[in-house]
Amino acid sequence: MASDVDTAPLVGRAELVRTVRSALLGDAAHGQTAAVFLTGESGVGKTRLLGEIGDRLRDQGAVVLTGSCLDIGDASPLHPLLQALRRYDADLSASRARSSSAVRGLLQMVADETAGPDGAGALLERVSRGLHLIAEGRPLVLILDDLQWVDRSTRQLLLYLLAGLGDLQLSVLAAVRAESLQGAHPLRRVLTELRRLRTVRVLDLAPLGRTETEELAAAVVGRPLSGDAADQVWQRSGGNPFVIEELARDLRDGRDGLSETLREIFLDRVDALPQHAHAVVHAVAAGVEPVQHWLLAEVLRMPEDELIDAARAAVAHRLLVGADDGYRLRHRLVAEVLAHELLPAERSGLHRRYAEALTSVPGELHQARLAHHWRLAGDPARALPAAVAAAQEAERLGGYAEAHRHWSAALQLAADSGPLAVDRVELLGNAAEAAHHCGEHARALALLEELATLQGGEPNCALHIRRARYLAAAGRSALAEEEYQRALKAADCSPRDRAAAAARLAELLLHLGRYADAGERAREALALAENVEGSATEVVLASSALGFSDAFLEDPDAGLAVMRDALDTAERAGQPEDVACAYLHLAELLTGPLNILEEGVVVARRGAERVAELGLGRTWGTRLLAIAINGLFRVGQWAEAEKVVAAALRHRPSGADAVELLLARCRLSVGYGDIEAAGRDLDAVATLLAGGGARHVIPLLTLRSGLAMWEGRHDVARTAVQRGLTEIRSDDVMILSALVWHGLRAEAEAHASRTVEVDPTAVRRLRDVADRMARKSAGAARPVRSVVEGFLALCAAEVSRLDGSDPELWAASVAEWDRRNHPYPAAYSRLRQAEALLARRSRLATAGKLLREAYEVAQGLGAVPLTSEIRELAGRARVSLEEREPTGATRGAPTQASDDELAALTAREREVLALVAEGLTNKEIGQRLFISERTIGVHVSHIFDKLQVRTRVQASAIQLRNHRG
């Protein structure tokens, strides 16, 4: 039964409605995401606004999905989305059979979801893909009410979708009850991180002002209010639209003498109901909304006609809202008012009838709701199995936060249910592991301590290993190391446990940058694993630590041999994650410490194909492709790197895997000068990290610094580098060296631009770090020293720019990077060497040659900012860059074909030109090639420059002429 249409006008919100509509659809480009979060106190009108805006967005042709979060916490993974899909399917007409099929397919996919090797991230990717099918090319808007009760899985879905990894034009509109976001509420951190995204807005919905309050009350009453009545409504409502409407209706209907509190207003409204409608309102208040009609009938056991009459009366009195999926209180304040109006026995009786009704209909059984009602019914013995089933259901869908809540509830229920045959050790173990997976590290450790005190708990060694894992995940590395040491010394430590402890300790030490210690423990783990059957995981972990240790400690060949053996071991054992881990570490070793970039790229791409065959393409495969992208960027194959980015994006990664890919794509964007795309990726990385991901912090800050320098914001670049120096927790001189170079370059750029004062303290700190870097790298393997020496050469040359740039230092940097076949830093160094020579007015011919060489490389890469700076310097110095003129053509008007007309174009530029010739716009080309529209614009600009044309028609003519030839 549908509710009557609310006739009260929407007062004082017209500008807000326009702002939200524009933010969700008007400002969001195709393939991008946008979100608006409305926060405000209860009754301020958030739900009414959601409905109003949703209706207008539907009128604009958007697909609008509307759902509400449950008020029993993290009880049902993805509940609001599933509810929205069911509502949308019910409203679809016969002409939308394709959409209906997509909706039902997505619902069935979630229902059939099982835990897989790719974890919860795979479910999010499939949900995203399903939404894309439902949208059918139209903008899609997801409207969520009562987001303060959102479950962890839906929070993860929002972070994933709003990171903007796909081509789905998605907008999110959500309402949040502000008073609920207190203390450590998980949504507070999510909103804080989402604020960093440029397309996300958090708007506070304030109460109405005095004039608007009087206007709304007068509209409800149907006439202007007297001065005393207007004063009374304003003082008692505080501008809350819901309370204004209720008070105005009392005035209109002649109800006088009401108490001054809102609670009494609601109680008077309930008292005015027919007697049989009282029970309906109390039952809905005790239920989990929406309360379906059949369920309400089972709980109240009323005759059908009487129940309908009672529900109709409650709706007419504006206490309930009726919809196809069930009944809701018109406002949750009603439930708060009614909470103390029933005797405890009456409340428990209602919950018992709810539980019995849900149990009697297996097809409608929802374990989380069942556990909720049995617990409040005071029957822990029956609530316990439902809580366990709810936890297992949540884990099946990757909802570890919900699982943790249910396991914790099961523990409490087990304590309350008396002498039941309950394995508390198992419950504690499951609760601790779920807490660990959902990031509740302190809770996981506390549960582990309780587990240790129980008779028949885990053996000491296994307990130490588990505690160490939890401590390491919590960032308490020193304590984790101690726990691994205790595990190795424990008398009951089995050979398998000892090998596992040694391997995990080696991995921990590796991440801490203690390569010698990591190598020692890795050798111990490998020796122990030799006598343990099925120890491939331990071998892979230990081998990765040993390989890196040897590579940094003067024996790169030995490290590489160990890693290759680890891959062979993993392939023989056949465990997918072991194979993936071995490929990953081997590719990291080749492209990192050993600096064998070409082979590293080959291994990474081969590994990505292999793990995709094993069903791990979305997670491990994405990380391997990110390694390949970084390697291709360094060797100057940027067009090929873009193709790999496109391939990786098709996996729709999330979490740390998405971070790896976004950072790799951002390097390309910074190089190309696509400032908007780079900034968007950096914002998305910061959002996905959500306060964690320490191993990504330094690359993130290094890229942020590089981007800020191309924007001319040298103070921002300085701040990013100084933060990185403060936060770094590793002795990895390779990532540190790149950061230090960016810091010194930022100071040199500030000096050259004279827009920001040079910070002598920052320069001194950076030089000290560079000196320490040089000393540390002296004990590393030759390939490691080689990379660090290249960055040290850049650092020394940047310092010289502060008091007269030294061309000899820049010549040394050119030689270093040429020797490594890294074209981008080599071209940059040539630019600076030429700049230094021209400043001294010496060797002008050499300076011209250097500029031409740098220009050729920058043009070939598509490095727009570097190309522009080279052109600017050449123009000031009157140096010809010897730009190529097309054979037989004048500038801007090509007239005849030539066999090498397209020879100057890169592979990616040829792809773009072919699509330009097909008549596609930049936006359409970007969608085809999985590249931002702005980056396509950069490519088109390069094409025009190289072909010496001015229009797309002229460029297309050359493409078609050569294609026919």
PDB file of N, CA, C and O in Angstrom, residues 499-551:
ATOM      1  N   ALA A 499      59.157 -23.316  10.132  1.00  0.00           N
ATOM      2  CA  ALA A 499      59.438 -22.807   8.785  1.00  0.00           C
ATOM      3  C   ALA A 499      58.566 -21.604   8.463  1.00  0.00           C
ATOM      4  O   ALA A 499      59.027 -20.613   7.877  1.00  0.00           O
ATOM      5  N   ALA A 500      57.283 -21.668   8.858  1.00  0.00           N
ATOM      6  CA  ALA A 500      56.375 -20.548   8.607  1.00  0.00           C
ATOM      7  C   ALA A 500      56.813 -19.302   9.360  1.00  0.00           C
ATOM      8  O   ALA A 500      56.810 -18.188   8.817  1.00  0.00           O
ATOM      9  N   ALA A 501      57.200 -19.472  10.634  1.00  0.00           N
ATOM     10  CA  ALA A 501      57.633 -18.331  11.439  1.00  0.00           C
ATOM     11  C   ALA A 501      58.885 -17.694  10.849  1.00  0.00           C
ATOM     12  O   ALA A 501      58.993 -16.458  10.760  1.00  0.00           O
ATOM     13  N   ALA A 502      59.859 -18.518  10.450  1.00  0.00           N
ATOM     14  CA  ALA A 502      61.103 -17.982   9.887  1.00  0.00           C
ATOM     15  C   ALA A 502      60.842 -17.268   8.567  1.00  0.00           C
ATOM     16  O   ALA A 502      61.399 -16.195   8.293  1.00  0.00           O
ATOM     17  N   ALA A 503      59.969 -17.835   7.712  1.00  0.00           N
ATOM     18  CA  ALA A 503      59.681 -17.220   6.415  1.00  0.00           C
ATOM     19  C   ALA A 503      58.955 -15.895   6.584  1.00  0.00           C
ATOM     20  O   ALA A 503      59.282 -14.896   5.920  1.00  0.00           O
ATOM     21  N   ARG A 504      57.979 -15.859   7.483  1.00  0.00           N
ATOM     22  CA  ARG A 504      57.235 -14.613   7.687  1.00  0.00           C
ATOM     23  C   ARG A 504      58.099 -13.555   8.366  1.00  0.00           C
ATOM     24  O   ARG A 504      57.957 -12.357   8.102  1.00  0.00           O
ATOM     25  N   LEU A 505      59.003 -13.989   9.238  1.00  0.00           N
ATOM     26  CA  LEU A 505      59.928 -13.039   9.852  1.00  0.00           C
ATOM     27  C   LEU A 505      60.866 -12.464   8.791  1.00  0.00           C
ATOM     28  O   LEU A 505      61.164 -11.262   8.796  1.00  0.00           O
ATOM     29  N   ALA A 506      61.329 -13.290   7.873  1.00  0.00           N
ATOM     30  CA  ALA A 506      62.188 -12.800   6.798  1.00  0.00           C
ATOM     31  C   ALA A 506      61.455 -11.768   5.950  1.00  0.00           C
ATOM     32  O   ALA A 506      62.018 -10.725   5.578  1.00  0.00           O
ATOM     33  N   GLU A 507      60.196 -12.046   5.647  1.00  0.00           N
ATOM     34  CA  GLU A 507      59.407 -11.098   4.861  1.00  0.00           C
ATOM     35  C   GLU A 507      59.238  -9.779   5.612  1.00  0.00           C
ATOM     36  O   GLU A 507      59.348  -8.691   5.026  1.00  0.00           O
ATOM     37  N   LEU A 508      58.989  -9.852   6.924  1.00  0.00           N
ATOM     38  CA  LEU A 508      58.852  -8.641   7.729  1.00  0.00           C
ATOM     39  C   LEU A 508      60.137  -7.819   7.705  1.00  0.00           C
ATOM     40  O   LEU A 508      60.113  -6.594   7.512  1.00  0.00           O
ATOM     41  N   LEU A 509      61.268  -8.479   7.899  1.00  0.00           N
ATOM     42  CA  LEU A 509      62.546  -7.776   7.900  1.00  0.00           C
ATOM     43  C   LEU A 509      62.840  -7.163   6.534  1.00  0.00           C
ATOM     44  O   LEU A 509      63.441  -6.085   6.441  1.00  0.00           O
ATOM     45  N   LEU A 510      62.404  -7.838   5.482  1.00  0.00           N
ATOM     46  CA  LEU A 510      62.600  -7.302   4.134  1.00  0.00           C
ATOM     47  C   LEU A 510      61.856  -5.979   3.975  1.00  0.00           C
ATOM     48  O   LEU A 510      62.400  -4.997   3.479  1.00  0.00           O
ATOM     49  N   HIS A 511      60.598  -5.936   4.432  1.00  0.00           N
ATOM     50  CA  HIS A 511      59.820  -4.705   4.313  1.00  0.00           C
ATOM     51  C   HIS A 511      60.376  -3.599   5.199  1.00  0.00           C
ATOM     52  O   HIS A 511      60.160  -2.416   4.920  1.00  0.00           O
ATOM     53  N   LEU A 512      61.086  -3.962   6.251  1.00  0.00           N
ATOM     54  CA  LEU A 512      61.717  -2.970   7.115  1.00  0.00           C
ATOM     55  C   LEU A 512      63.030  -2.459   6.529  1.00  0.00           C
ATOM     56  O   LEU A 512      63.658  -1.560   7.095  1.00  0.00           O
ATOM     57  N   GLY A 513      63.474  -3.060   5.429  1.00  0.00           N
ATOM     58  CA  GLY A 513      64.720  -2.640   4.809  1.00  0.00           C
ATOM     59  C   GLY A 513      65.957  -3.215   5.469  1.00  0.00           C
ATOM     60  O   GLY A 513      67.073  -2.783   5.173  1.00  0.00           O
ATOM     61  N   ARG A 514      65.797  -4.212   6.323  1.00  0.00           N
ATOM     62  CA  ARG A 514      66.937  -4.848   7.003  1.00  0.00           C
ATOM     63  C   ARG A 514      67.323  -6.087   6.197  1.00  0.00           C
ATOM     64  O   ARG A 514      67.013  -7.222   6.547  1.00  0.00           O
ATOM     65  N   TYR A 515      68.016  -5.832   5.116  1.00  0.00           N
ATOM     66  CA  TYR A 515      68.238  -6.875   4.119  1.00  0.00           C
ATOM     67  C   TYR A 515      69.152  -7.995   4.610  1.00  0.00           C
ATOM     68  O   TYR A 515      68.936  -9.165   4.286  1.00  0.00           O
ATOM     69  N   ALA A 516      70.169  -7.655   5.401  1.00  0.00           N
ATOM     70  CA  ALA A 516      71.063  -8.702   5.903  1.00  0.00           C
ATOM     71  C   ALA A 516      70.327  -9.640   6.842  1.00  0.00           C
ATOM     72  O   ALA A 516      70.427 -10.873   6.735  1.00  0.00           O
ATOM     73  N   ASP A 517      69.559  -9.064   7.789  1.00  0.00           N
ATOM     74  CA  ASP A 517      68.777  -9.889   8.714  1.00  0.00           C
ATOM     75  C   ASP A 517      67.732 -10.707   7.966  1.00  0.00           C
ATOM     76  O   ASP A 517      67.484 -11.878   8.302  1.00  0.00           O
ATOM     77  N   ALA A 518      67.109 -10.090   6.947  1.00  0.00           N
ATOM     78  CA  ALA A 518      66.100 -10.812   6.164  1.00  0.00           C
ATOM     79  C   ALA A 518      66.729 -12.016   5.462  1.00  0.00           C
ATOM     80  O   ALA A 518      66.147 -13.112   5.430  1.00  0.00           O
ATOM     81  N   GLY A 519      67.911 -11.820   4.909  1.00  0.00           N
ATOM     82  CA  GLY A 519      68.582 -12.924   4.235  1.00  0.00           C
ATOM     83  C   GLY A 519      68.914 -14.061   5.177  1.00  0.00           C
ATOM     84  O   GLY A 519      68.774 -15.243   4.839  1.00  0.00           O
ATOM     85  N   GLU A 520      69.369 -13.717   6.386  1.00  0.00           N
ATOM     86  CA  GLU A 520      69.720 -14.750   7.370  1.00  0.00           C
ATOM     87  C   GLU A 520      68.497 -15.588   7.741  1.00  0.00           C
ATOM     88  O   GLU A 520      68.553 -16.816   7.780  1.00  0.00           O
ATOM     89  N   ARG A 521      67.376 -14.907   8.018  1.00  0.00           N
ATOM     90  CA  ARG A 521      66.154 -15.637   8.379  1.00  0.00           C
ATOM     91  C   ARG A 521      65.608 -16.413   7.181  1.00  0.00           C
ATOM     92  O   ARG A 521      65.048 -17.503   7.345  1.00  0.00           O
ATOM     93  N   ALA A 522      65.757 -15.876   6.003  1.00  0.00           N
ATOM     94  CA  ALA A 522      65.265 -16.566   4.816  1.00  0.00           C
ATOM     95  C   ALA A 522      66.007 -17.879   4.602  1.00  0.00           C
ATOM     96  O   ALA A 522      65.407 -18.913   4.272  1.00  0.00           O
ATOM     97  N   ARG A 523      67.314 -17.847   4.805  1.00  0.00           N
ATOM     98  CA  ARG A 523      68.096 -19.090   4.658  1.00  0.00           C
ATOM     99  C   ARG A 523      67.653 -20.120   5.701  1.00  0.00           C
ATOM    100  O   ARG A 523      67.551 -21.318   5.405  1.00  0.00           O
ATOM    101  N   GLU A 524      67.391 -19.636   6.912  1.00  0.00           N
ATOM    102  CA  GLU A 524      66.914 -20.549   7.960  1.00  0.00           C
ATOM    103  C   GLU A 524      65.569 -21.160   7.567  1.00  0.00           C
ATOM    104  O   GLU A 524      65.349 -22.374   7.738  1.00  0.00           O
ATOM    105  N   ALA A 525      64.664 -20.339   7.037  1.00  0.00           N
ATOM    106  CA  ALA A 525      63.343 -20.829   6.642  1.00  0.00           C
ATOM    107  C   ALA A 525      63.453 -21.852   5.525  1.00  0.00           C
ATOM    108  O   ALA A 525      62.761 -22.872   5.527  1.00  0.00           O
ATOM    109  N   LEU A 526      64.306 -21.571   4.549  1.00  0.00           N
ATOM    110  CA  LEU A 526      64.467 -22.514   3.443  1.00  0.00           C
ATOM    111  C   LEU A 526      65.026 -23.845   3.919  1.00  0.00           C
ATOM    112  O   LEU A 526      64.620 -24.921   3.452  1.00  0.00           O
ATOM    113  N   ALA A 527      65.963 -23.786   4.860  1.00  0.00           N
ATOM    114  CA  ALA A 527      66.525 -25.032   5.401  1.00  0.00           C
ATOM    115  C   ALA A 527      65.453 -25.826   6.135  1.00  0.00           C
ATOM    116  O   ALA A 527      65.377 -27.062   6.008  1.00  0.00           O
ATOM    117  N   LEU A 528      64.617 -25.138   6.901  1.00  0.00           N
ATOM    118  CA  LEU A 528      63.548 -25.819   7.632  1.00  0.00           C
ATOM    119  C   LEU A 528      62.487 -26.377   6.680  1.00  0.00           C
ATOM    120  O   LEU A 528      61.954 -27.468   6.894  1.00  0.00           O
ATOM    121  N   ALA A 529      62.197 -25.633   5.620  1.00  0.00           N
ATOM    122  CA  ALA A 529      61.145 -26.053   4.696  1.00  0.00           C
ATOM    123  C   ALA A 529      61.527 -27.288   3.897  1.00  0.00           C
ATOM    124  O   ALA A 529      60.649 -27.988   3.379  1.00  0.00           O
ATOM    125  N   GLU A 530      62.810 -27.558   3.776  1.00  0.00           N
ATOM    126  CA  GLU A 530      63.242 -28.735   3.023  1.00  0.00           C
ATOM    127  C   GLU A 530      62.680 -30.021   3.613  1.00  0.00           C
ATOM    128  O   GLU A 530      62.472 -31.004   2.896  1.00  0.00           O
ATOM    129  N   ASN A 531      62.433 -30.021   4.925  1.00  0.00           N
ATOM    130  CA  ASN A 531      61.964 -31.232   5.601  1.00  0.00           C
ATOM    131  C   ASN A 531      60.459 -31.226   5.843  1.00  0.00           C
ATOM    132  O   ASN A 531      59.950 -32.030   6.617  1.00  0.00           O
ATOM    133  N   VAL A 532      59.752 -30.278   5.225  1.00  0.00           N
ATOM    134  CA  VAL A 532      58.311 -30.155   5.443  1.00  0.00           C
ATOM    135  C   VAL A 532      57.592 -30.345   4.121  1.00  0.00           C
ATOM    136  O   VAL A 532      57.896 -29.667   3.137  1.00  0.00           O
ATOM    137  N   GLU A 533      56.638 -31.253   4.089  1.00  0.00           N
ATOM    138  CA  GLU A 533      55.857 -31.480   2.883  1.00  0.00           C
ATOM    139  C   GLU A 533      54.902 -30.305   2.652  1.00  0.00           C
ATOM    140  O   GLU A 533      54.344 -29.752   3.592  1.00  0.00           O
ATOM    141  N   GLY A 534      54.731 -29.948   1.385  1.00  0.00           N
ATOM    142  CA  GLY A 534      53.766 -28.906   1.044  1.00  0.00           C
ATOM    143  C   GLY A 534      54.107 -27.545   1.609  1.00  0.00           C
ATOM    144  O   GLY A 534      53.219 -26.822   2.072  1.00  0.00           O
ATOM    145  N   SER A 535      55.380 -27.192   1.590  1.00  0.00           N
ATOM    146  CA  SER A 535      55.814 -25.924   2.173  1.00  0.00           C
ATOM    147  C   SER A 535      56.115 -24.880   1.102  1.00  0.00           C
ATOM    148  O   SER A 535      56.983 -24.032   1.286  1.00  0.00           O
ATOM    149  N   ALA A 536      55.414 -24.945  -0.014  1.00  0.00           N
ATOM    150  CA  ALA A 536      55.698 -24.021  -1.113  1.00  0.00           C
ATOM    151  C   ALA A 536      55.519 -22.565  -0.693  1.00  0.00           C
ATOM    152  O   ALA A 536      56.294 -21.692  -1.090  1.00  0.00           O
ATOM    153  N   THR A 537      54.502 -22.292   0.106  1.00  0.00           N
ATOM    154  CA  THR A 537      54.275 -20.912   0.532  1.00  0.00           C
ATOM    155  C   THR A 537      55.459 -20.382   1.305  1.00  0.00           C
ATOM    156  O   THR A 537      55.929 -19.254   1.078  1.00  0.00           O
ATOM    157  N   GLU A 538      55.964 -21.174   2.234  1.00  0.00           N
ATOM    158  CA  GLU A 538      57.120 -20.745   3.023  1.00  0.00           C
ATOM    159  C   GLU A 538      58.353 -20.552   2.140  1.00  0.00           C
ATOM    160  O   GLU A 538      59.131 -19.616   2.333  1.00  0.00           O
ATOM    161  N   VAL A 539      58.515 -21.447   1.155  1.00  0.00           N
ATOM    162  CA  VAL A 539      59.673 -21.343   0.254  1.00  0.00           C
ATOM    163  C   VAL A 539      59.594 -20.059  -0.558  1.00  0.00           C
ATOM    164  O   VAL A 539      60.595 -19.340  -0.725  1.00  0.00           O
ATOM    165  N   VAL A 540      58.404 -19.724  -1.061  1.00  0.00           N
ATOM    166  CA  VAL A 540      58.261 -18.520  -1.872  1.00  0.00           C
ATOM    167  C   VAL A 540      58.523 -17.267  -1.038  1.00  0.00           C
ATOM    168  O   VAL A 540      59.242 -16.351  -1.461  1.00  0.00           O
ATOM    169  N   LEU A 541      57.953 -17.212   0.169  1.00  0.00           N
ATOM    170  CA  LEU A 541      58.174 -16.052   1.031  1.00  0.00           C
ATOM    171  C   LEU A 541      59.654 -15.890   1.371  1.00  0.00           C
ATOM    172  O   LEU A 541      60.217 -14.798   1.291  1.00  0.00           O
ATOM    173  N   ALA A 542      60.271 -16.996   1.759  1.00  0.00           N
ATOM    174  CA  ALA A 542      61.675 -16.932   2.148  1.00  0.00           C
ATOM    175  C   ALA A 542      62.565 -16.611   0.954  1.00  0.00           C
ATOM    176  O   ALA A 542      63.535 -15.853   1.068  1.00  0.00           O
ATOM    177  N   SER A 543      62.243 -17.174  -0.189  1.00  0.00           N
ATOM    178  CA  SER A 543      63.072 -16.934  -1.370  1.00  0.00           C
ATOM    179  C   SER A 543      63.012 -15.480  -1.809  1.00  0.00           C
ATOM    180  O   SER A 543      64.011 -14.916  -2.265  1.00  0.00           O
ATOM    181  N   SER A 544      61.842 -14.873  -1.683  1.00  0.00           N
ATOM    182  CA  SER A 544      61.746 -13.459  -2.062  1.00  0.00           C
ATOM    183  C   SER A 544      62.617 -12.607  -1.158  1.00  0.00           C
ATOM    184  O   SER A 544      63.317 -11.697  -1.624  1.00  0.00           O
ATOM    185  N   ALA A 545      62.598 -12.912   0.138  1.00  0.00           N
ATOM    186  CA  ALA A 545      63.437 -12.156   1.061  1.00  0.00           C
ATOM    187  C   ALA A 545      64.920 -12.403   0.774  1.00  0.00           C
ATOM    188  O   ALA A 545      65.736 -11.469   0.774  1.00  0.00           O
ATOM    189  N   LEU A 546      65.269 -13.650   0.508  1.00  0.00           N
ATOM    190  CA  LEU A 546      66.674 -13.978   0.238  1.00  0.00           C
ATOM    191  C   LEU A 546      67.137 -13.349  -1.066  1.00  0.00           C
ATOM    192  O   LEU A 546      68.265 -12.827  -1.154  1.00  0.00           O
ATOM    193  N   GLY A 547      66.277 -13.399  -2.080  1.00  0.00           N
ATOM    194  CA  GLY A 547      66.655 -12.812  -3.360  1.00  0.00           C
ATOM    195  C   GLY A 547      66.934 -11.326  -3.243  1.00  0.00           C
ATOM    196  O   GLY A 547      67.946 -10.819  -3.735  1.00  0.00           O
ATOM    197  N   PHE A 548      66.073 -10.610  -2.555  1.00  0.00           N
ATOM    198  CA  PHE A 548      66.296  -9.180  -2.382  1.00  0.00           C
ATOM    199  C   PHE A 548      67.539  -8.923  -1.527  1.00  0.00           C
ATOM    200  O   PHE A 548      68.319  -7.996  -1.804  1.00  0.00           O
ATOM    201  N   SER A 549      67.697  -9.728  -0.494  1.00  0.00           N
ATOM    202  CA  SER A 549      68.864  -9.552   0.385  1.00  0.00           C
ATOM    203  C   SER A 549      70.161  -9.721  -0.404  1.00  0.00           C
ATOM    204  O   SER A 549      71.065  -8.882  -0.333  1.00  0.00           O
ATOM    205  N   ASP A 550      70.253 -10.797  -1.166  1.00  0.00           N
ATOM    206  CA  ASP A 550      71.469 -11.031  -1.945  1.00  0.00           C
ATOM    207  C   ASP A 550      71.681  -9.935  -2.995  1.00  0.00           C
ATOM    208  O   ASP A 550      72.814  -9.521  -3.258  1.00  0.00           O
ATOM    209  N   ALA A 551      70.574  -9.484  -3.596  1.00  0.00           N
ATOM    210  CA  ALA A 551      70.703  -8.459  -4.621  1.00  0.00           C
ATOM    211  C   ALA A 551      71.259  -7.163  -4.055  1.00  0.00           C
ATOM    212  O   ALA A 551      72.026  -6.463  -4.703  1.00  0.00           O
TER     213      ALA A 551
END
